[in-house]
Coordinates of C-alpha atoms in Angstrom, one line a residue:
Chain A
M1 CA -22.2 -13.9 -17.2
T2 CA -25.9 -13.9 -16.5
A3 CA -28.3 -10.9 -16.4
Q4 CA -27.8 -10.8 -12.7
T5 CA -24.1 -10.1 -13.1
R6 CA -24.3 -7.4 -15.8
I7 CA -24.2 -3.7 -15.0
I8 CA -27.3 -1.6 -15.9
A9 CA -26.4 1.7 -17.4
D10 CA -28.8 4.2 -18.9
Q11 CA -27.1 7.5 -19.6
A12 CA -30.3 9.4 -20.6
R13 CA -31.9 8.6 -17.3
G14 CA -28.8 9.0 -15.2
K15 CA -29.1 5.4 -14.0
F16 CA -26.0 3.2 -13.3
L17 CA -26.3 0.0 -11.2
V18 CA -23.7 -2.6 -10.4
P19 CA -24.9 -6.0 -9.3
R20 CA -23.7 -7.1 -5.9
K21 CA -23.1 -10.6 -7.3
A22 CA -20.1 -9.1 -9.1
F23 CA -18.5 -9.0 -5.6
T24 CA -19.6 -12.3 -4.3
D25 CA -20.0 -14.8 -7.1
Q26 CA -17.4 -17.6 -7.4
R27 CA -18.0 -17.9 -11.1
V28 CA -17.5 -14.2 -11.7
F29 CA -14.3 -14.4 -9.8
E30 CA -13.0 -17.1 -12.0
Q31 CA -14.1 -15.3 -15.2
E32 CA -12.2 -12.2 -14.0
Y33 CA -9.0 -14.2 -14.1
D34 CA -9.8 -15.4 -17.7
A35 CA -11.1 -12.1 -18.9
I36 CA -9.0 -9.5 -17.0
F37 CA -6.0 -10.7 -15.1
N38 CA -4.8 -13.1 -17.8
R39 CA -5.3 -10.5 -20.6
C40 CA -4.6 -7.0 -19.2
W41 CA -1.3 -5.3 -18.7
L42 CA -0.5 -5.7 -15.0
Y43 CA 2.0 -3.7 -13.0
L44 CA 5.1 -5.6 -12.0
G45 CA 7.5 -3.1 -10.5
H46 CA 9.6 0.0 -10.9
A47 CA 13.0 0.2 -12.4
S48 CA 14.5 1.7 -9.2
E49 CA 13.7 -1.6 -7.4
L50 CA 16.4 -3.3 -9.5
P51 CA 19.1 -0.6 -9.2
E52 CA 22.0 -2.4 -10.8
P53 CA 22.9 -5.3 -13.1
G54 CA 22.3 -8.6 -11.1
S55 CA 19.5 -7.1 -9.0
F56 CA 16.4 -9.3 -8.7
L57 CA 13.1 -9.4 -6.8
T58 CA 10.3 -11.9 -6.5
R59 CA 6.6 -11.0 -6.5
N60 CA 3.2 -12.6 -6.9
V61 CA 1.3 -11.1 -9.8
A62 CA -2.2 -12.3 -10.4
R63 CA -1.6 -15.4 -8.2
R64 CA 1.5 -16.3 -10.2
P65 CA 5.1 -16.3 -8.7
V66 CA 7.2 -14.0 -10.9
L67 CA 11.0 -13.5 -10.8
F68 CA 12.0 -10.0 -12.0
T69 CA 15.7 -9.7 -12.9
R70 CA 18.3 -7.4 -14.4
D71 CA 21.0 -9.3 -16.2
R72 CA 24.7 -8.5 -16.4
E73 CA 24.1 -6.3 -19.4
G74 CA 21.3 -4.4 -17.5
T75 CA 18.4 -6.0 -19.5
F76 CA 15.2 -6.6 -17.5
H77 CA 13.5 -10.0 -17.5
A78 CA 10.3 -11.3 -16.1
L79 CA 10.3 -15.1 -15.6
L80 CA 7.7 -17.4 -14.2
N81 CA 9.4 -18.4 -11.0
A82 CA 9.1 -22.2 -11.3
C83 CA 11.8 -24.8 -12.2
P84 CA 11.3 -26.4 -15.6
H85 CA 12.4 -29.7 -14.0
R86 CA 9.8 -30.3 -11.2
G87 CA 8.2 -27.0 -10.7
A88 CA 9.7 -25.8 -7.4
L89 CA 10.1 -22.0 -6.9
V90 CA 13.6 -21.3 -8.2
C91 CA 14.2 -18.1 -6.3
R92 CA 12.9 -18.1 -2.7
E93 CA 14.3 -14.7 -1.7
R94 CA 12.3 -11.5 -1.8
H95 CA 15.1 -9.4 -3.4
G96 CA 18.8 -9.2 -3.7
K97 CA 21.7 -9.4 -6.1
S98 CA 22.8 -12.6 -7.8
P99 CA 24.1 -13.5 -11.3
A100 CA 22.4 -16.9 -11.2
F101 CA 19.6 -18.8 -9.4
M102 CA 19.8 -22.4 -8.2
C103 CA 16.8 -24.5 -7.6
M104 CA 17.2 -26.0 -4.1
Y105 CA 15.5 -29.3 -5.1
H106 CA 18.0 -30.8 -7.6
G107 CA 20.4 -28.0 -8.1
W108 CA 19.6 -26.8 -11.6
V109 CA 21.1 -23.4 -12.1
F110 CA 19.6 -20.6 -14.3
G111 CA 20.9 -17.3 -15.5
A112 CA 19.1 -14.0 -15.0
D113 CA 17.4 -14.5 -18.4
G114 CA 16.2 -17.9 -17.3
H115 CA 18.4 -20.1 -19.4
L116 CA 19.7 -23.3 -17.9
M117 CA 23.4 -22.9 -17.1
S118 CA 24.1 -26.2 -15.5
L119 CA 22.5 -29.2 -13.9
P120 CA 24.1 -31.9 -11.7
G121 CA 24.3 -35.4 -13.3
A122 CA 24.0 -34.0 -16.8
G123 CA 25.4 -37.4 -18.1
G124 CA 22.0 -38.9 -17.2
Y125 CA 20.4 -36.9 -20.0
P126 CA 20.8 -37.1 -23.8
K127 CA 22.9 -34.6 -25.7
G128 CA 21.2 -31.3 -26.3
F129 CA 19.0 -31.7 -23.2
K130 CA 20.4 -28.6 -21.6
T131 CA 19.5 -26.3 -24.5
D132 CA 16.0 -27.8 -25.1
P133 CA 13.6 -24.8 -24.9
Q134 CA 11.4 -26.8 -22.5
K135 CA 14.2 -27.0 -20.0
Q136 CA 14.6 -23.3 -19.6
M137 CA 12.7 -21.1 -17.2
V138 CA 9.6 -19.7 -18.9
P139 CA 9.5 -15.9 -19.5
V140 CA 6.2 -14.2 -18.7
P141 CA 4.7 -13.9 -22.3
R142 CA 5.1 -10.1 -22.4
L143 CA 7.1 -7.5 -20.4
E144 CA 7.1 -3.8 -21.4
R145 CA 8.1 -0.6 -19.7
F146 CA 6.5 2.8 -19.7
G147 CA 9.2 5.1 -18.4
D148 CA 10.4 3.3 -15.3
F149 CA 7.1 1.5 -14.7
F150 CA 7.2 -2.2 -15.8
F151 CA 4.1 -4.1 -16.7
I152 CA 3.6 -7.8 -17.7
N153 CA 0.9 -9.5 -19.7
F154 CA 0.1 -13.2 -19.5
A155 CA -1.4 -13.2 -22.9
K156 CA 0.9 -13.6 -25.9
D157 CA -1.1 -11.4 -28.2
G158 CA -2.9 -8.1 -27.8
E159 CA -2.3 -4.4 -27.8
D160 CA 1.1 -3.0 -26.7
L161 CA 1.4 -1.3 -23.4
A162 CA 1.3 2.3 -24.6
T163 CA -1.9 1.6 -26.6
Y164 CA -3.4 -0.1 -23.6
L165 CA -2.6 2.8 -21.2
A166 CA -4.3 5.3 -23.6
D167 CA -4.7 8.6 -21.9
A168 CA -3.4 7.3 -18.6
G169 CA 0.1 7.3 -20.1
D170 CA 0.4 11.0 -19.9
Y171 CA -0.5 10.9 -16.2
L172 CA 2.1 8.2 -15.5
K173 CA 4.6 10.5 -17.3
L174 CA 3.4 13.4 -15.1
V175 CA 4.2 11.4 -12.0
S176 CA 7.7 10.7 -13.4
E177 CA 8.2 14.4 -14.1
H178 CA 8.2 15.3 -10.4
S179 CA 11.9 14.7 -10.6
A180 CA 14.7 15.8 -12.9
S181 CA 16.9 12.9 -11.9
G182 CA 14.2 10.2 -11.8
M183 CA 11.8 8.8 -9.3
Q184 CA 12.6 6.0 -6.9
V185 CA 10.6 3.6 -4.8
V186 CA 11.5 4.3 -1.2
G187 CA 12.5 1.2 0.8
G188 CA 9.7 -0.5 2.8
T189 CA 6.6 -2.1 1.5
Q190 CA 3.2 -2.0 3.0
E191 CA 1.8 -5.5 2.5
Y192 CA -1.6 -6.2 3.7
A193 CA -4.9 -7.8 2.8
I194 CA -8.6 -6.9 3.0
R195 CA -11.5 -9.3 3.5
G196 CA -13.4 -7.8 0.6
N197 CA -13.7 -7.9 -3.1
W198 CA -10.8 -6.3 -5.1
K199 CA -13.1 -4.1 -7.1
L200 CA -14.2 -2.4 -3.9
L201 CA -10.6 -1.2 -3.4
A202 CA -10.4 0.0 -7.0
E203 CA -13.5 2.1 -6.4
N204 CA -12.4 3.3 -3.0
S205 CA -8.9 4.4 -4.3
F206 CA -10.4 7.3 -6.3
D207 CA -13.7 7.8 -4.5
G208 CA -13.9 11.6 -3.9
Y209 CA -17.4 11.3 -2.4
H210 CA -16.6 9.3 0.8
A211 CA -14.0 11.5 2.4
A212 CA -16.2 13.8 4.3
C213 CA -18.0 11.0 6.1
N214 CA -15.6 8.1 6.1
H215 CA -12.5 10.2 6.8
S216 CA -14.0 12.8 9.1
T217 CA -11.5 12.1 11.8
Y218 CA -8.6 12.5 9.4
L219 CA -9.9 15.9 8.3
E220 CA -10.4 17.0 11.9
Y221 CA -6.8 15.9 12.7
L222 CA -5.4 18.1 9.9
Q223 CA -7.4 21.0 11.3
N224 CA -5.9 20.3 14.8
A225 CA -2.4 19.9 13.5
N226 CA -1.1 23.4 13.6
G227 CA -0.4 24.6 10.1
A228 CA -0.9 21.3 8.3
L229 CA -3.6 22.8 6.1
G230 CA -3.4 25.6 3.6
S231 CA -6.3 27.6 2.4
T232 CA -6.9 25.8 -0.9
P233 CA -10.3 24.3 -1.1
L234 CA -11.1 20.8 -2.3
A235 CA -12.3 21.2 -5.9
G236 CA -11.7 19.4 -9.2
V237 CA -12.9 17.1 -11.9
A238 CA -13.2 13.4 -12.9
R239 CA -11.7 12.1 -16.1
D240 CA -12.3 9.0 -18.2
L241 CA -8.8 8.0 -19.6
K242 CA -10.2 5.3 -21.8
N243 CA -9.8 1.5 -21.6
G244 CA -11.2 1.5 -18.1
H245 CA -8.6 3.9 -16.7
A246 CA -9.8 7.0 -15.0
L247 CA -8.8 9.6 -12.4
V248 CA -9.9 12.5 -10.3
E249 CA -7.8 15.6 -10.4
Y250 CA -8.3 18.3 -7.7
S251 CA -6.8 21.0 -5.6
A252 CA -6.6 20.3 -1.8
P253 CA -5.5 22.1 1.3
W254 CA -2.7 19.7 2.4
G255 CA 1.0 20.0 1.8
R256 CA 2.7 18.3 -1.2
P257 CA 6.5 17.7 -1.1
V258 CA 6.5 18.6 -4.8
A259 CA 5.5 21.4 -4.4
N260 CA 2.8 22.9 -2.3
W261 CA 3.8 24.6 0.9
V262 CA 1.8 24.6 4.1
P263 CA 2.6 26.7 7.2
L264 CA 3.8 23.7 9.2
W265 CA 6.9 23.5 7.1
G266 CA 8.1 26.9 8.2
E267 CA 10.1 29.6 6.4
E268 CA 13.0 27.4 5.5
G269 CA 10.5 24.9 4.0
K270 CA 8.9 27.7 2.1
R271 CA 12.2 28.6 0.4
E272 CA 12.9 25.0 -0.5
I273 CA 9.4 24.5 -1.9
A274 CA 9.7 27.7 -3.9
A275 CA 13.0 26.6 -5.4
I276 CA 11.5 23.2 -6.4
Y277 CA 8.6 25.0 -8.0
A278 CA 10.9 27.4 -9.9
A279 CA 12.9 24.4 -11.2
L280 CA 9.7 22.7 -12.3
V281 CA 8.6 25.8 -14.2
Q282 CA 11.9 26.1 -15.9
R283 CA 12.0 22.4 -16.9
L284 CA 8.4 21.9 -17.9
G285 CA 6.7 25.2 -18.3
D286 CA 4.0 27.0 -16.3
E287 CA 1.0 24.8 -17.0
R288 CA 2.7 21.4 -16.3
A289 CA 4.5 22.7 -13.3
D290 CA 1.3 24.0 -11.8
R291 CA -0.5 20.7 -12.4
I292 CA 2.4 18.7 -10.8
A293 CA 2.7 21.0 -7.8
H294 CA -0.8 22.1 -7.0
K295 CA -3.1 19.3 -8.3
N296 CA -3.8 16.0 -6.6
R297 CA -4.5 12.9 -8.7
N298 CA -6.1 9.6 -7.7
M299 CA -5.8 7.3 -10.7
V300 CA -6.8 3.7 -11.3
I301 CA -5.1 2.0 -14.3
F302 CA -7.4 -0.8 -15.1
P303 CA -7.7 -3.3 -13.6
N304 CA -5.6 -2.9 -10.4
L305 CA -2.9 -0.3 -10.4
V306 CA -3.5 2.8 -8.3
I307 CA -1.2 5.8 -8.5
N308 CA -2.3 8.3 -6.0
D309 CA -0.3 11.5 -6.2
I310 CA -1.7 13.3 -3.2
M311 CA 0.0 14.3 0.1
A312 CA 2.7 11.8 -1.0
I313 CA 2.8 9.4 -4.0
T314 CA 1.7 5.8 -3.5
I315 CA 1.9 3.0 -6.0
R316 CA -0.7 0.3 -5.0
T317 CA -1.6 -2.9 -6.6
F318 CA -3.9 -5.7 -5.4
F319 CA -5.1 -9.2 -6.5
P320 CA -8.0 -11.3 -5.4
T321 CA -7.4 -14.8 -4.2
A322 CA -11.2 -15.3 -3.6
P323 CA -14.3 -13.2 -4.3
N324 CA -14.1 -11.9 -0.7
Y325 CA -10.3 -11.5 -0.2
M326 CA -7.5 -9.6 -1.8
E327 CA -3.8 -9.0 -1.1
I328 CA -2.4 -5.5 -1.4
N329 CA 1.1 -4.1 -1.9
A330 CA 1.8 -0.4 -1.6
W331 CA 5.0 1.5 -2.1
A332 CA 6.0 5.2 -1.8
L333 CA 7.5 6.9 -4.8
A334 CA 9.8 9.9 -4.5
P335 CA 12.3 12.1 -6.4
R336 CA 15.8 10.7 -6.1
E337 CA 17.3 14.1 -5.4
E338 CA 14.8 14.9 -2.6
S339 CA 16.4 16.5 0.5
E340 CA 16.4 14.5 3.7
W341 CA 14.2 17.1 5.3
L342 CA 11.5 16.8 2.6
R343 CA 11.8 13.0 2.4
K344 CA 11.0 12.9 6.0
Y345 CA 7.9 15.1 5.5
R346 CA 6.9 12.9 2.5
L347 CA 6.9 9.8 4.6
Y348 CA 5.3 11.5 7.5
N349 CA 2.5 12.7 5.1
F350 CA 2.2 9.2 3.6
T351 CA 1.9 7.3 6.9
E352 CA -0.5 10.0 8.3
F353 CA -3.2 9.1 5.8
L354 CA -2.2 6.0 3.9
G355 CA -1.7 2.4 4.8
P356 CA -2.8 0.0 7.6
G357 CA -1.5 2.3 10.4
G358 CA -2.6 5.6 9.0
F359 CA -5.5 7.8 10.1
A360 CA -7.6 7.1 7.0
T361 CA -6.9 3.7 5.4
P362 CA -8.2 1.7 8.3
D363 CA -11.6 3.3 7.9
D364 CA -11.5 2.5 4.1
V365 CA -10.8 -1.1 5.1
E366 CA -13.7 -1.0 7.5
A367 CA -16.0 0.3 4.7
I368 CA -14.8 -2.3 2.2
E369 CA -15.2 -5.2 4.7
K370 CA -18.6 -3.9 5.8
C371 CA -19.8 -3.7 2.1
Q372 CA -18.7 -7.3 1.6
Q373 CA -20.6 -8.3 4.7
G374 CA -23.7 -6.3 3.6
Y375 CA -23.8 -8.1 0.3
A376 CA -24.8 -11.3 2.2
A377 CA -28.2 -9.5 2.6
G378 CA -28.9 -10.5 -1.1
G379 CA -32.5 -10.9 -1.9
E380 CA -34.0 -7.6 -3.1
A381 CA -30.9 -5.6 -2.1
Q382 CA -28.9 -6.7 -5.2
Y383 CA -27.5 -3.5 -6.8
N384 CA -25.0 -0.8 -5.9
D385 CA -25.7 2.8 -7.2
I386 CA -22.9 4.4 -9.0
S387 CA -24.8 7.2 -10.7
K388 CA -23.6 10.3 -8.9
G389 CA -22.9 13.2 -11.3
M390 CA -24.2 11.3 -14.4
L391 CA -26.5 14.2 -15.4
R392 CA -24.5 17.0 -13.9
E393 CA -24.2 19.9 -16.3
G394 CA -20.7 20.9 -17.2
G395 CA -19.2 17.4 -16.5
A396 CA -18.5 15.3 -13.5
S397 CA -16.9 16.7 -10.3
F398 CA -14.1 15.0 -8.5
D399 CA -16.6 13.9 -5.9
D400 CA -19.0 12.3 -8.4
E401 CA -18.7 8.7 -9.7
E402 CA -17.8 9.2 -13.3
Q403 CA -14.3 7.6 -12.8
M404 CA -15.9 4.5 -11.3
R405 CA -18.3 4.2 -14.2
A406 CA -15.3 4.2 -16.6
F407 CA -13.9 1.2 -14.6
W408 CA -17.2 -0.7 -14.5
V409 CA -18.0 -0.2 -18.2
E410 CA -14.6 -1.8 -19.1
W411 CA -15.1 -4.5 -16.5
D412 CA -18.5 -5.4 -18.0
R413 CA -17.2 -5.2 -21.5
R414 CA -14.3 -7.6 -20.8
L415 CA -16.5 -10.1 -19.0
A416 CA -19.1 -10.1 -21.7
A417 CA -16.4 -10.7 -24.2
V418 CA -15.3 -14.0 -22.6
E419 CA -18.9 -15.0 -22.2
A420 CA -19.7 -14.5 -25.9
Chain B
M1 CA 18.4 -6.8 45.7
D2 CA 20.7 -7.0 42.7
Q3 CA 20.4 -3.6 41.0
Q4 CA 20.1 -5.1 37.5
L5 CA 17.3 -7.3 38.6
M6 CA 15.6 -4.4 40.3
R7 CA 15.8 -2.4 37.1
R8 CA 14.3 -5.2 35.1
L9 CA 11.4 -5.5 37.5
Q10 CA 10.8 -1.8 37.2
V11 CA 10.8 -2.0 33.4
E12 CA 8.5 -5.1 33.4
D13 CA 6.2 -3.2 35.6
L14 CA 6.1 -0.3 33.2
L15 CA 5.5 -2.6 30.2
Y16 CA 2.8 -4.5 31.9
R17 CA 1.1 -1.3 33.0
E18 CA 1.3 -0.1 29.4
A19 CA -0.2 -3.3 28.1
D20 CA -3.0 -3.2 30.7
L21 CA -3.9 0.4 29.8
L22 CA -4.0 -0.5 26.1
D23 CA -6.2 -3.5 26.8
Q24 CA -8.6 -1.3 28.7
W25 CA -8.6 1.4 26.1
R26 CA -7.4 3.9 28.7
L27 CA -5.5 5.7 26.0
D28 CA -5.0 9.1 27.8
E29 CA -3.3 7.3 30.6
W30 CA -1.3 5.3 28.1
L31 CA 0.0 8.5 26.5
S32 CA 1.0 9.8 29.9
L33 CA 3.6 7.0 30.2
F34 CA 5.6 8.7 27.4
T35 CA 8.0 11.7 27.4
A36 CA 6.9 14.9 25.7
D37 CA 9.3 14.2 22.8
A38 CA 8.4 10.5 22.4
H39 CA 8.0 8.5 19.2
Y40 CA 6.0 5.4 18.3
F41 CA 7.0 3.3 15.3
V42 CA 5.9 0.2 13.5
P43 CA 8.2 -0.7 10.6
P44 CA 7.0 -2.9 7.7
S45 CA 8.0 -6.5 7.4
D46 CA 10.4 -6.3 4.5
V47 CA 13.0 -4.2 6.2
D48 CA 15.2 -4.9 9.2
G49 CA 12.8 -3.4 11.8
D50 CA 15.5 -3.3 14.5
T51 CA 17.6 -0.8 12.5
A52 CA 15.3 0.8 9.9
D53 CA 15.1 4.6 9.8
P54 CA 11.5 5.9 9.5
D55 CA 12.9 9.0 7.8
K56 CA 14.3 6.9 5.0
S57 CA 12.0 3.9 4.8
L58 CA 8.2 3.7 4.5
F59 CA 6.8 2.5 7.8
Y60 CA 3.3 1.5 8.9
V61 CA 3.4 4.0 11.8
M62 CA 5.9 6.8 12.4
D63 CA 4.3 9.0 15.1
D64 CA 5.9 11.8 16.9
H65 CA 4.3 12.8 20.2
I66 CA 1.9 15.2 18.4
R67 CA 0.6 12.4 16.2
M68 CA 0.5 10.0 19.1
R69 CA -1.8 12.4 20.9
E70 CA -3.9 12.8 17.7
R71 CA -4.1 9.0 17.4
V72 CA -5.5 8.8 20.9
I73 CA -8.0 11.6 20.2
R74 CA -9.0 10.0 16.9
L75 CA -9.6 6.6 18.6
S76 CA -12.0 8.2 21.1
K77 CA -14.3 9.3 18.3
I78 CA -17.3 7.5 16.7
G79 CA -15.9 8.5 13.3
A80 CA -12.8 6.2 13.8
H81 CA -15.0 3.6 12.1
S82 CA -12.4 0.9 12.2
E83 CA -12.4 1.0 16.0
H84 CA -16.0 1.8 16.7
P85 CA -17.1 0.1 18.7
H86 CA -13.7 -0.7 20.2
S87 CA -12.1 -4.0 19.4
K88 CA -11.4 -6.5 22.2
V89 CA -7.7 -6.2 22.7
R90 CA -5.2 -8.3 24.7
H91 CA -1.4 -7.5 24.9
L92 CA 0.8 -10.4 26.0
V93 CA 4.3 -9.2 26.9
T94 CA 7.1 -11.6 27.8
N95 CA 10.9 -12.3 27.6
V96 CA 11.7 -8.8 28.8
R97 CA 15.5 -8.1 28.6
V98 CA 16.9 -4.8 29.9
E99 CA 20.2 -3.0 29.4
S100 CA 21.3 0.4 30.5
D101 CA 23.2 2.8 28.3
G102 CA 24.1 5.6 30.6
A103 CA 20.9 7.3 31.6
L104 CA 19.0 5.5 28.8
I105 CA 17.4 2.1 29.4
R106 CA 16.8 -0.1 26.5
S107 CA 14.4 -3.0 26.7
R108 CA 13.6 -5.8 24.4
A109 CA 10.5 -7.9 24.8
S110 CA 8.3 -10.3 22.9
F111 CA 4.7 -9.6 22.2
I112 CA 1.5 -11.1 21.0
V113 CA -1.4 -8.7 20.5
S114 CA -4.8 -10.1 19.9
R115 CA -7.5 -8.0 18.2
A116 CA -11.1 -9.3 18.0
K117 CA -13.9 -7.4 16.4
D118 CA -17.0 -8.5 14.5
I119 CA -16.2 -11.6 12.5
T120 CA -12.4 -11.2 12.6
H121 CA -9.7 -12.2 15.1
D122 CA -6.1 -11.3 14.3
L123 CA -2.9 -11.9 16.1
F124 CA 0.1 -9.5 15.8
V125 CA 3.4 -11.2 16.7
G126 CA 6.7 -9.4 17.2
H127 CA 9.0 -7.7 19.6
Y128 CA 9.1 -4.4 21.3
L129 CA 12.1 -2.1 21.5
H130 CA 11.5 0.4 24.2
E131 CA 13.8 3.3 25.1
I132 CA 13.1 4.4 28.6
V133 CA 14.4 7.4 30.7
E134 CA 14.0 8.3 34.3
C135 CA 12.0 11.6 34.8
E136 CA 11.5 12.9 38.3
G137 CA 11.8 9.5 39.8
A138 CA 9.5 7.8 37.4
L139 CA 10.3 5.8 34.3
K140 CA 8.9 7.2 31.0
I141 CA 9.0 5.8 27.5
A142 CA 10.9 8.0 25.0
K143 CA 10.6 5.6 22.1
K144 CA 8.6 2.5 21.3
T145 CA 9.2 0.4 18.2
C146 CA 7.0 -2.5 17.5
V147 CA 8.8 -4.9 15.1
L148 CA 6.5 -7.4 13.6
D149 CA 7.9 -10.9 13.2
M150 CA 5.5 -11.5 10.4
E151 CA 6.0 -11.8 6.6
A152 CA 3.2 -9.4 5.9
L153 CA 0.2 -7.8 7.6
R154 CA -2.1 -10.5 6.3
P155 CA -5.0 -11.0 6.7
H156 CA -5.1 -8.2 9.2
A157 CA -5.4 -5.2 6.9
R158 CA -5.0 -2.6 9.6
I159 CA -3.1 -1.6 12.7
S160 CA -6.1 0.4 13.9
I161 CA -5.3 -0.4 17.5
I162 CA -2.1 0.6 19.3
L163 CA 0.3 -2.3 19.4

C-alpha cells in the first residue's frame, strides 16, 4: 500500500481523507482479498434458511462457491462446493433438501458433512482411497454462529466470532429479540449488482447525511401517503462498535412493524402494535423494548454485512469481483409469529424504500455509480472527505460520518498489516 | 371474426399501447390504463414468479394503485436521480396468449425491455401476466406482474423504470 492509498486522519484538526485510489486500484482490490475477505468473519446465512435436517443452500461468499448444509442430526456444515476429484461444483441447485450430493461429472457422492459416501468404479483405486482425507469435500476452515446468524472464515487461525463482533454482538442480539419465537428470513432474495466499489455501499448503508438530498423524493412520497408518517423527528447518534463495526441509531417518523404505529395502520393496527409492545416490555424490560420498538439502526459489521433495522429489517451482504463492480444479496428478516396483516405491511415498507425497485435504493445506486465514474477525474481530485462531525461537541450525530471513519480506520489497519 | 381472435387483438392493442406509453415516458397516460384498485408486481428471481404471493415473499416491486401513482409522480421529478434525465427505454412485447375466466381476461406475453442511460445498457427479459377487465366498454388492467426470466438482477442494479 503506497502513501497514495492510505487514509489521512488527524483528529486534532478534524481532518479525515480517503484516497480515491482505494476505490479504483487493481492492486488495492487484490490486497483486500488477502487482508480482509480471506481473514475476516463473513456472513454466510441465517439458520431459518435451513429449516430442517437435510436442508441445504449454495451461495458465493467472497468469490468462492459454498455449500451450506444441515445433516440428518441437524448439525450445520459449510463446505467448499468443489469436487475433490476434478473440481466441478458438486451441488448445482440454489437450495433444497437432500441427504447426499452427487457430482454430475463422474458420480462421486458426498454426505451433508462432505464425506465421500461412494464412487463408481471404486475397484480402480487402491484400498483406503475412499477414506483418504484428500478425497473428501473440503470444509470452509471455520464456521461459527452468533444466535441464528452463521459466519464463515477462510483463515484457519484468528479470533473467534464473538470476539470479532465486539460491541456489534449486542446489536445482532437486539435484532433477534424482536421475536419471542425466533426470527426468520422471508422467502425471496433481492440479488443485484452495482457498477461501483464495494466500500461505497458500506458507506452508503449507514450514511445519515445523504437522505435529505439523495432521497428527497422518498421523503416527499411519505408525506404524500396519508398517515405513513408519525410525528417523531429524525434524531440520533453514531457509534463505533470496535473492529471496524459501527452503526447509527436514531428515531424516525416512519412506521415499524415491531413496534411503532403510524396512522396509516388504523385503529386495529394500533391495538396490535400496542400488544406487541406490551409483550416486548414484559419479556425484555422498558429500556430494551423502547430501543427495539422506537429506534432505527443502520449497522455495518466489517467488512460487508449490513443489518438495517429501519421500516423493515434487511440483511444485506456484498462482494467485489473487480474494483468497480460488486454483487449484492439482500433478504428480509421478520418475526416468525408475525400476523399476516403485519407481514404484509413489513414487505410493503421494505419494497417502498429498499431494493432495486424501491423509491430510494435506485438513487443510492446512482450515487455510487456516479462516484465511481467521478474517480476517473484523478489528478488533483484524489481524496474523499469523511470528516463530518469529527470535532462536534458532545459526540457525533447520526448524520455525521463517525461510523464511516470506524470502517475506514479498520480497513486501513488491515491493509497496512498485509503490506508490512 | 372469431371472437377469441378478436379478444386477442384487443388485448394486444392494449399491451402495445402500454408499451408505447412507457417508451415515451407518458406515465400519467400509462396509469390511466389501470383500474383504481390495480396492482403492479415484480417478483425476485429465486421464487416462482407465476405463483409467488407478494404478501408472503420479498418482491422487487409490490405496488398498489396508491404507490403506482406515487411512482409516476416520483419519476417526474428531478430528485429521482436514477431516472434524471430519463433513460432511453424500449419495450418489446410478443407471444401474446389470452384466455378468459368469466369477466376476467388473463394474458401472458413475453417481453424484452431495454434501458440505456449514460454508460450502461441493460436488458430485462421475462414474461408479463396481465389481468384485464372490461370497464365501460374499455379494457383496463387490474393487475400486472412482470416475471423476470433471469437468474438475478445483474448487472442492472435497479428497476428504476417501469417494466
